[in-house]
Every structure is written in C-alpha cells, then in structure tokens.
Amino acid sequence: MQKETENSAYGTAGASGRLGREFFERDAVTVARALIGTTLVRQFRGTEYRARIVETEAYVGAHDLACHAAKGRTARTETLYLSGGHAYVYFIYGMYSMLNVVTGVAEDPQAVLIRAAEPVAGWNGGPPPDLSGPGKLCRALHITRAQNGIDLTDDALHFLPATGPPPRIIATPRIGVDYAKEWKHELLRFLELGSSAVSKAPRKGSA
DNA sequence: GCATCGATGGTG
DNA sequence: ACCATCGATGCA
C-alpha cells in the first residue's frame, strides 16, 4: 500500500462510520492533508448540516511561531493541549469564530484550522451558503466558542471519511500569519486542486 | 481585476 | 496594540 493511501482518510473510520480518535492522534500535517475531502457534520437545533472540506492549515506546535501556543499556555489556548480529536474554537476580530481540530497526543499543542468547505446538506429552505473562509464556515455551521473543547467524535460535531477518488492536494503558505517570521513561508496550507470553494486567498501552490 | 480600509471585541 | 477575517469601497 502506498503512503499516500495510508495518510488518507480511507479505512480509518470506526464502527460508527465516523473518523475516530486514532485518525486525529497523528501529526497536524498528516491530519490536515487527510481531512481534505472528508465531510464535516454539524448537528444544531434539530438540523444536520454537512459540508465537504476543501481547505485546511496545519499549526504544528509551540515552536511554530504562527501557532497560538507559541505565545505560551494561556486560558485561551488551554484546549490546544487536549488530545487529538477535540475542538479548539476561538473568537477573533470581534466578529468571527475559527474552528480547529486538535491533533497529536495530549500536552502537544498542534491543530488544524478548517478554512473552507462545500455545502452538502442541511440548508433547505434557502440558498446554500458560501463556506469559503474560516469565519464564514463557522457562522453558517453555528460554531462558536460554546464548542471549544468538545469531543469531535460526538454527535454535535464530527467527521465522515472521504469517499470516491482521493482529492489532489496542493500546499501553499498559510494565510494571515505574516507576523510569524520564517514560519510564514512554510507550506502548511492545503487545498483541493481545482475546487471553487477554497477561500479567496491564493489558489496556486506546490503539489 | 486589484488594493485598501473599517467593523468589532477578546486577549495578554 | 494586536489579531489564523470579511465585506465594502475606490479605482482601473
């Protein structure tokens, strides 16, 4: 079996059909790539919303100057130190929530930011929303700090494995981290090649 | 198509 | 003061 396949979402679901703890307890880069093409499922006030993830970013630990943990362990970043498969949701610019998936083992503050997705189901009675950006995605899926720290294998918010042919993925620098010195150049943003649902930021990158 | 700017509030 | 954003505005 090829490494590309081992690193993908395929074959990693448990009996529940959801991505399980072992999927998330890997390094942030592996999880960031593997999440492309998976389905994010959000249950909120009796409606199940589904979206197919097309863009992620990896924040690889306290040594990564773009990672919130680089500034130390604080009240805000405490959930980054949970084990892989928990949500790290924070509030920024006075208006937006950002959804991250904590990865790796407990006490190692790595995470994957979910940046963009394609609406799949749940918005009946209206046009499908634009999920092409981390703030827009959280707004449409009703994700706020109330979900900070929740277990991403539970009903409220979880992931289903990718289906169909494996997505072609390219890597670019991360968005909005110009302050992060040499880390701003690292190719830690991952997008599905050709997707029209990725965020407005640059769509070119290396394979 | 692009660059620039303001909203808005938690955080350390 | 800063910020892992977004939508509006101006101009081409």
PDB file of C-alpha atoms (C1' of nucleotides) in Angstrom:
ATOM      1  CA  MET A   1       0.000   0.000   0.000  1.00  0.00           C
ATOM      2  CA  GLN A   2       1.295   3.458  -0.862  1.00  0.00           C
ATOM      3  CA  LYS A   3       1.999   6.075   1.776  1.00  0.00           C
ATOM      4  CA  GLU A   4      -0.471   8.453   0.150  1.00  0.00           C
ATOM      5  CA  THR A   5      -3.211   5.960   0.893  1.00  0.00           C
ATOM      6  CA  GLU A   6      -2.070   5.313   4.450  1.00  0.00           C
ATOM      7  CA  ASN A   7      -2.189   9.018   5.157  1.00  0.00           C
ATOM      8  CA  SER A   8      -5.643   9.492   3.723  1.00  0.00           C
ATOM      9  CA  ALA A   9      -8.996   9.245   5.416  1.00  0.00           C
ATOM     10  CA  TYR A  10      -9.774   5.944   3.753  1.00  0.00           C
ATOM     11  CA  GLY A  11     -10.225   2.972   6.019  1.00  0.00           C
ATOM     12  CA  THR A  12      -9.853   4.944   9.216  1.00  0.00           C
ATOM     13  CA  ALA A  13     -13.473   5.087  10.306  1.00  0.00           C
ATOM     14  CA  GLY A  14     -14.586   3.082  13.297  1.00  0.00           C
ATOM     15  CA  ALA A  15     -17.776   1.082  13.605  1.00  0.00           C
ATOM     16  CA  SER A  16     -19.715   4.340  13.966  1.00  0.00           C
ATOM     17  CA  GLY A  17     -18.708   5.358  10.445  1.00  0.00           C
ATOM     18  CA  ARG A  18     -17.072   8.478  11.858  1.00  0.00           C
ATOM     19  CA  LEU A  19     -13.424   9.383  11.918  1.00  0.00           C
ATOM     20  CA  GLY A  20     -12.224   8.186  15.306  1.00  0.00           C
ATOM     21  CA  ARG A  21      -9.632   9.127  17.872  1.00  0.00           C
ATOM     22  CA  GLU A  22      -6.790   7.358  16.050  1.00  0.00           C
ATOM     23  CA  PHE A  23      -7.379   9.500  12.957  1.00  0.00           C
ATOM     24  CA  PHE A  24      -6.702  12.675  14.912  1.00  0.00           C
ATOM     25  CA  GLU A  25      -3.875  11.416  17.106  1.00  0.00           C
ATOM     26  CA  ARG A  26      -1.338  11.959  14.338  1.00  0.00           C
ATOM     27  CA  ASP A  27       0.766  14.996  13.483  1.00  0.00           C
ATOM     28  CA  ALA A  28      -1.022  18.118  12.271  1.00  0.00           C
ATOM     29  CA  VAL A  29       0.343  17.960   8.706  1.00  0.00           C
ATOM     30  CA  THR A  30      -0.872  14.407   8.210  1.00  0.00           C
ATOM     31  CA  VAL A  31      -4.281  15.232   9.625  1.00  0.00           C
ATOM     32  CA  ALA A  32      -4.550  18.485   7.646  1.00  0.00           C
ATOM     33  CA  ARG A  33      -3.979  16.607   4.380  1.00  0.00           C
ATOM     34  CA  ALA A  34      -6.210  13.705   5.370  1.00  0.00           C
ATOM     35  CA  LEU A  35      -9.135  15.979   6.249  1.00  0.00           C
ATOM     36  CA  ILE A  36      -9.410  17.280   2.668  1.00  0.00           C
ATOM     37  CA  GLY A  37     -12.406  15.540   1.120  1.00  0.00           C
ATOM     38  CA  THR A  38     -13.926  14.433   4.409  1.00  0.00           C
ATOM     39  CA  THR A  39     -17.388  15.535   5.469  1.00  0.00           C
ATOM     40  CA  LEU A  40     -17.886  17.810   8.446  1.00  0.00           C
ATOM     41  CA  VAL A  41     -21.180  17.033  10.188  1.00  0.00           C
ATOM     42  CA  ARG A  42     -22.801  19.593  12.485  1.00  0.00           C
ATOM     43  CA  GLN A  43     -25.947  18.907  14.494  1.00  0.00           C
ATOM     44  CA  PHE A  44     -27.636  22.084  15.664  1.00  0.00           C
ATOM     45  CA  ARG A  45     -31.185  22.607  16.918  1.00  0.00           C
ATOM     46  CA  GLY A  46     -32.618  19.591  15.125  1.00  0.00           C
ATOM     47  CA  THR A  47     -30.867  20.123  11.800  1.00  0.00           C
ATOM     48  CA  GLU A  48     -27.896  18.178  10.477  1.00  0.00           C
ATOM     49  CA  TYR A  49     -25.568  20.271   8.344  1.00  0.00           C
ATOM     50  CA  ARG A  50     -22.951  18.616   6.127  1.00  0.00           C
ATOM     51  CA  ALA A  51     -20.012  20.195   4.327  1.00  0.00           C
ATOM     52  CA  ARG A  52     -17.121  18.716   2.365  1.00  0.00           C
ATOM     53  CA  ILE A  53     -13.768  20.123   3.482  1.00  0.00           C
ATOM     54  CA  VAL A  54     -11.564  21.575   0.722  1.00  0.00           C
ATOM     55  CA  GLU A  55      -9.008  23.698   2.606  1.00  0.00           C
ATOM     56  CA  THR A  56      -7.068  23.324   5.878  1.00  0.00           C
ATOM     57  CA  GLU A  57      -3.981  24.676   7.599  1.00  0.00           C
ATOM     58  CA  ALA A  58      -1.591  22.910   9.968  1.00  0.00           C
ATOM     59  CA  TYR A  59      -0.252  24.604  13.120  1.00  0.00           C
ATOM     60  CA  VAL A  60       2.443  22.239  14.201  1.00  0.00           C
ATOM     61  CA  GLY A  61       3.320  23.040  17.797  1.00  0.00           C
ATOM     62  CA  ALA A  62       4.686  25.560  20.300  1.00  0.00           C
ATOM     63  CA  HIS A  63       7.825  26.048  18.170  1.00  0.00           C
ATOM     64  CA  ASP A  64       5.650  27.154  15.204  1.00  0.00           C
ATOM     65  CA  LEU A  65       5.570  30.961  15.546  1.00  0.00           C
ATOM     66  CA  ALA A  66       2.158  31.095  13.841  1.00  0.00           C
ATOM     67  CA  CYS A  67       0.641  28.662  16.351  1.00  0.00           C
ATOM     68  CA  HIS A  68      -1.205  30.292  19.236  1.00  0.00           C
ATOM     69  CA  ALA A  69       0.735  28.047  21.601  1.00  0.00           C
ATOM     70  CA  ALA A  70       3.957  29.833  20.581  1.00  0.00           C
ATOM     71  CA  LYS A  71       2.969  32.635  22.968  1.00  0.00           C
ATOM     72  CA  GLY A  72       2.652  30.221  25.851  1.00  0.00           C
ATOM     73  CA  ARG A  73      -0.064  28.246  27.564  1.00  0.00           C
ATOM     74  CA  THR A  74      -2.911  30.605  28.448  1.00  0.00           C
ATOM     75  CA  ALA A  75      -6.598  30.406  29.238  1.00  0.00           C
ATOM     76  CA  ARG A  76      -7.450  30.764  25.568  1.00  0.00           C
ATOM     77  CA  THR A  77      -5.048  28.093  24.296  1.00  0.00           C
ATOM     78  CA  GLU A  78      -5.703  25.539  27.015  1.00  0.00           C
ATOM     79  CA  THR A  79      -7.776  23.320  24.707  1.00  0.00           C
ATOM     80  CA  LEU A  80      -4.844  23.038  22.296  1.00  0.00           C
ATOM     81  CA  TYR A  81      -3.247  20.819  24.927  1.00  0.00           C
ATOM     82  CA  LEU A  82      -6.063  18.264  24.872  1.00  0.00           C
ATOM     83  CA  SER A  83      -5.585  15.003  22.984  1.00  0.00           C
ATOM     84  CA  GLY A  84      -6.229  14.791  19.245  1.00  0.00           C
ATOM     85  CA  GLY A  85      -9.886  14.881  18.219  1.00  0.00           C
ATOM     86  CA  HIS A  86     -11.066  17.803  20.346  1.00  0.00           C
ATOM     87  CA  ALA A  87     -12.213  21.185  19.035  1.00  0.00           C
ATOM     88  CA  TYR A  88     -10.217  24.379  19.530  1.00  0.00           C
ATOM     89  CA  VAL A  89     -12.576  27.256  18.738  1.00  0.00           C
ATOM     90  CA  TYR A  90     -11.540  30.849  19.302  1.00  0.00           C
ATOM     91  CA  PHE A  91     -13.008  34.276  18.603  1.00  0.00           C
ATOM     92  CA  ILE A  92     -11.164  36.864  16.546  1.00  0.00           C
ATOM     93  CA  TYR A  93     -11.547  40.350  15.066  1.00  0.00           C
ATOM     94  CA  GLY A  94     -14.544  40.926  17.310  1.00  0.00           C
ATOM     95  CA  MET A  95     -16.777  39.005  14.891  1.00  0.00           C
ATOM     96  CA  TYR A  96     -15.571  35.617  13.802  1.00  0.00           C
ATOM     97  CA  SER A  97     -15.100  32.150  15.233  1.00  0.00           C
ATOM     98  CA  MET A  98     -12.386  29.818  13.948  1.00  0.00           C
ATOM     99  CA  LEU A  99     -12.713  26.038  14.080  1.00  0.00           C
ATOM    100  CA  ASN A 100      -9.609  23.947  14.659  1.00  0.00           C
ATOM    101  CA  VAL A 101      -9.141  20.230  15.159  1.00  0.00           C
ATOM    102  CA  VAL A 102      -6.609  19.423  17.864  1.00  0.00           C
ATOM    103  CA  THR A 103      -4.185  16.728  16.667  1.00  0.00           C
ATOM    104  CA  GLY A 104      -1.484  14.535  18.156  1.00  0.00           C
ATOM    105  CA  VAL A 105      -1.218  13.484  21.781  1.00  0.00           C
ATOM    106  CA  ALA A 106      -2.267  15.437  24.871  1.00  0.00           C
ATOM    107  CA  GLU A 107       0.107  18.191  26.034  1.00  0.00           C
ATOM    108  CA  ASP A 108       1.417  18.661  22.468  1.00  0.00           C
ATOM    109  CA  PRO A 109      -0.335  21.793  21.111  1.00  0.00           C
ATOM    110  CA  GLN A 110      -0.873  21.027  17.429  1.00  0.00           C
ATOM    111  CA  ALA A 111      -4.040  21.765  15.478  1.00  0.00           C
ATOM    112  CA  VAL A 112      -5.608  22.003  12.039  1.00  0.00           C
ATOM    113  CA  LEU A 113      -7.636  25.065  11.061  1.00  0.00           C
ATOM    114  CA  ILE A 114     -10.671  24.273   8.904  1.00  0.00           C
ATOM    115  CA  ARG A 115     -10.635  27.055   6.295  1.00  0.00           C
ATOM    116  CA  ALA A 116     -13.180  26.177   3.619  1.00  0.00           C
ATOM    117  CA  ALA A 117     -15.779  23.615   2.582  1.00  0.00           C
ATOM    118  CA  GLU A 118     -18.518  22.932   0.066  1.00  0.00           C
ATOM    119  CA  PRO A 119     -22.078  22.887   1.404  1.00  0.00           C
ATOM    120  CA  VAL A 120     -23.587  19.400   1.022  1.00  0.00           C
ATOM    121  CA  ALA A 121     -26.788  19.262   3.070  1.00  0.00           C
ATOM    122  CA  GLY A 122     -28.794  20.996   5.783  1.00  0.00           C
ATOM    123  CA  TRP A 123     -29.617  24.391   4.319  1.00  0.00           C
ATOM    124  CA  ASN A 124     -33.037  23.504   2.991  1.00  0.00           C
ATOM    125  CA  GLY A 125     -35.293  26.493   2.537  1.00  0.00           C
ATOM    126  CA  GLY A 126     -32.527  28.820   1.410  1.00  0.00           C
ATOM    127  CA  PRO A 127     -29.612  29.050  -0.967  1.00  0.00           C
ATOM    128  CA  PRO A 128     -26.536  27.070   0.060  1.00  0.00           C
ATOM    129  CA  PRO A 129     -24.131  29.308   1.983  1.00  0.00           C
ATOM    130  CA  ASP A 130     -20.629  30.334   0.986  1.00  0.00           C
ATOM    131  CA  LEU A 131     -18.255  28.339   3.183  1.00  0.00           C
ATOM    132  CA  SER A 132     -15.100  29.636   1.516  1.00  0.00           C
ATOM    133  CA  GLY A 133     -13.322  31.009   4.569  1.00  0.00           C
ATOM    134  CA  PRO A 134     -12.932  30.022   8.210  1.00  0.00           C
ATOM    135  CA  GLY A 135     -15.167  32.771   9.569  1.00  0.00           C
ATOM    136  CA  LYS A 136     -17.942  32.180   7.060  1.00  0.00           C
ATOM    137  CA  LEU A 137     -17.792  28.432   7.661  1.00  0.00           C
ATOM    138  CA  CYS A 138     -18.254  28.786  11.417  1.00  0.00           C
ATOM    139  CA  ARG A 139     -21.069  31.299  11.004  1.00  0.00           C
ATOM    140  CA  ALA A 140     -23.011  29.038   8.629  1.00  0.00           C
ATOM    141  CA  LEU A 141     -22.489  25.943  10.798  1.00  0.00           C
ATOM    142  CA  HIS A 142     -23.363  27.722  14.069  1.00  0.00           C
ATOM    143  CA  ILE A 143     -19.964  27.038  15.564  1.00  0.00           C
ATOM    144  CA  THR A 144     -18.862  29.387  18.364  1.00  0.00           C
ATOM    145  CA  ARG A 145     -16.738  29.273  21.480  1.00  0.00           C
ATOM    146  CA  ALA A 146     -19.547  27.236  23.017  1.00  0.00           C
ATOM    147  CA  GLN A 147     -17.992  24.332  21.091  1.00  0.00           C
ATOM    148  CA  ASN A 148     -14.459  24.982  22.367  1.00  0.00           C
ATOM    149  CA  GLY A 149     -13.078  21.763  23.836  1.00  0.00           C
ATOM    150  CA  ILE A 150     -15.830  19.419  22.657  1.00  0.00           C
ATOM    151  CA  ASP A 151     -15.022  15.880  21.553  1.00  0.00           C
ATOM    152  CA  LEU A 152     -15.102  15.652  17.760  1.00  0.00           C
ATOM    153  CA  THR A 153     -16.217  12.044  17.832  1.00  0.00           C
ATOM    154  CA  ASP A 154     -19.515  13.032  19.476  1.00  0.00           C
ATOM    155  CA  ASP A 155     -22.815  13.837  17.760  1.00  0.00           C
ATOM    156  CA  ALA A 156     -22.686  17.655  17.824  1.00  0.00           C
ATOM    157  CA  LEU A 157     -19.681  17.940  15.525  1.00  0.00           C
ATOM    158  CA  HIS A 158     -17.831  15.110  13.806  1.00  0.00           C
ATOM    159  CA  PHE A 159     -16.315  13.922  10.531  1.00  0.00           C
ATOM    160  CA  LEU A 160     -17.141  11.237   7.979  1.00  0.00           C
ATOM    161  CA  PRO A 161     -14.440   9.630   5.834  1.00  0.00           C
ATOM    162  CA  ALA A 162     -13.814  10.799   2.289  1.00  0.00           C
ATOM    163  CA  THR A 163     -15.434   8.784  -0.486  1.00  0.00           C
ATOM    164  CA  GLY A 164     -14.672   8.493  -4.165  1.00  0.00           C
ATOM    165  CA  PRO A 165     -11.314   9.158  -5.780  1.00  0.00           C
ATOM    166  CA  PRO A 166      -8.684  10.706  -3.498  1.00  0.00           C
ATOM    167  CA  PRO A 167      -8.537  14.502  -3.858  1.00  0.00           C
ATOM    168  CA  ARG A 168      -5.491  16.077  -5.486  1.00  0.00           C
ATOM    169  CA  ILE A 169      -3.914  18.363  -2.906  1.00  0.00           C
ATOM    170  CA  ILE A 170      -1.586  21.329  -3.234  1.00  0.00           C
ATOM    171  CA  ALA A 171       0.274  23.194  -0.477  1.00  0.00           C
ATOM    172  CA  THR A 172       0.794  26.959  -0.063  1.00  0.00           C
ATOM    173  CA  PRO A 173       1.891  29.266   2.748  1.00  0.00           C
ATOM    174  CA  ARG A 174      -0.705  29.891   5.441  1.00  0.00           C
ATOM    175  CA  ILE A 175      -2.971  32.943   5.291  1.00  0.00           C
ATOM    176  CA  GLY A 176      -2.768  35.903   7.654  1.00  0.00           C
ATOM    177  CA  VAL A 177       0.370  34.894   9.528  1.00  0.00           C
ATOM    178  CA  ASP A 178       2.848  37.461   8.191  1.00  0.00           C
ATOM    179  CA  TYR A 179       4.000  38.123  11.762  1.00  0.00           C
ATOM    180  CA  ALA A 180       5.356  34.575  12.106  1.00  0.00           C
ATOM    181  CA  LYS A 181       8.916  35.275  10.880  1.00  0.00           C
ATOM    182  CA  GLU A 182      10.351  32.323   8.975  1.00  0.00           C
ATOM    183  CA  TRP A 183       7.242  30.246   9.652  1.00  0.00           C
ATOM    184  CA  LYS A 184       5.135  32.424   7.361  1.00  0.00           C
ATOM    185  CA  HIS A 185       6.800  30.780   4.357  1.00  0.00           C
ATOM    186  CA  GLU A 186       6.167  27.170   5.372  1.00  0.00           C
ATOM    187  CA  LEU A 187       3.843  25.281   3.039  1.00  0.00           C
ATOM    188  CA  LEU A 188       1.274  24.335   5.664  1.00  0.00           C
ATOM    189  CA  ARG A 189      -1.959  25.328   3.909  1.00  0.00           C
ATOM    190  CA  PHE A 190      -3.588  22.530   1.949  1.00  0.00           C
ATOM    191  CA  LEU A 191      -6.260  22.838  -0.717  1.00  0.00           C
ATOM    192  CA  GLU A 192      -8.050  20.545  -3.068  1.00  0.00           C
ATOM    193  CA  LEU A 193      -6.751  21.258  -6.551  1.00  0.00           C
ATOM    194  CA  GLY A 194      -9.391  22.932  -8.682  1.00  0.00           C
ATOM    195  CA  SER A 195     -12.016  23.439  -6.002  1.00  0.00           C
ATOM    196  CA  SER A 196     -14.014  26.626  -6.445  1.00  0.00           C
ATOM    197  CA  ALA A 197     -14.942  26.624  -2.754  1.00  0.00           C
ATOM    198  CA  VAL A 198     -11.498  27.435  -1.369  1.00  0.00           C
ATOM    199  CA  SER A 199     -11.020  30.789   0.370  1.00  0.00           C
ATOM    200  CA  LYS A 200     -10.288  33.908  -1.674  1.00  0.00           C
ATOM    201  CA  ALA A 201      -6.593  33.764  -0.843  1.00  0.00           C
ATOM    202  CA  PRO A 202      -4.129  32.452  -3.485  1.00  0.00           C
ATOM    203  CA  ARG A 203      -5.131  29.236  -5.222  1.00  0.00           C
ATOM    204  CA  LYS A 204      -1.747  28.326  -6.619  1.00  0.00           C
ATOM    205  CA  GLY A 205       0.756  26.174  -4.816  1.00  0.00           C
ATOM    206  CA  SER A 206       3.011  23.136  -4.990  1.00  0.00           C
ATOM    207  CA  ALA A 207       1.779  19.592  -5.120  1.00  0.00           C
TER     208      ALA A 207
ATOM    209  C1'  DG B   1      -9.478  42.720 -11.532  1.00  0.00           C
ATOM    210  C1'  DC B   2      -6.849  44.730  -7.650  1.00  0.00           C
ATOM    211  C1'  DA B   3      -5.515  47.450  -3.142  1.00  0.00           C
ATOM    212  C1'  DT B   4      -7.077  49.457   0.945  1.00  0.00           C
ATOM    213  C1'  DC B   5      -9.907  50.118   4.929  1.00  0.00           C
ATOM    214  C1'  DG B   6     -13.164  49.745   8.862  1.00  0.00           C
ATOM    215  C1'  DA B   7     -16.004  46.837  11.878  1.00  0.00           C
ATOM    216  C1'  DT B   8     -15.708  44.952  16.480  1.00  0.00           C
ATOM    217  C1'  DG B   9     -14.238  42.733  20.902  1.00  0.00           C
ATOM    218  C1'  DG B  10     -11.257  39.140  23.316  1.00  0.00           C
ATOM    219  C1'  DT B  11      -6.768  38.757  24.770  1.00  0.00           C
ATOM    220  C1'  DG B  12      -2.347  39.318  27.361  1.00  0.00           C
TER     221       DG B  12
ATOM    222  C1'  DA C   1      -1.882  47.070  20.275  1.00  0.00           C
ATOM    223  C1'  DC C   2      -2.704  43.227  18.158  1.00  0.00           C
ATOM    224  C1'  DC C   3      -5.362  39.792  15.629  1.00  0.00           C
ATOM    225  C1'  DA C   4      -5.219  32.235  11.809  1.00  0.00           C
ATOM    226  C1'  DT C   5     -11.412  37.699   8.759  1.00  0.00           C
ATOM    227  C1'  DC C   6     -14.719  39.688   5.849  1.00  0.00           C
ATOM    228  C1'  DG C   7     -17.342  42.833   3.017  1.00  0.00           C
ATOM    229  C1'  DA C   8     -17.460  47.342   1.213  1.00  0.00           C
ATOM    230  C1'  DT C   9     -15.356  50.808  -1.372  1.00  0.00           C
ATOM    231  C1'  DG C  10     -12.423  53.003  -4.712  1.00  0.00           C
ATOM    232  C1'  DC C  11     -10.233  52.748  -8.905  1.00  0.00           C
ATOM    233  C1'  DA C  12      -8.876  50.502 -13.306  1.00  0.00           C
TER     234       DA C  12
END
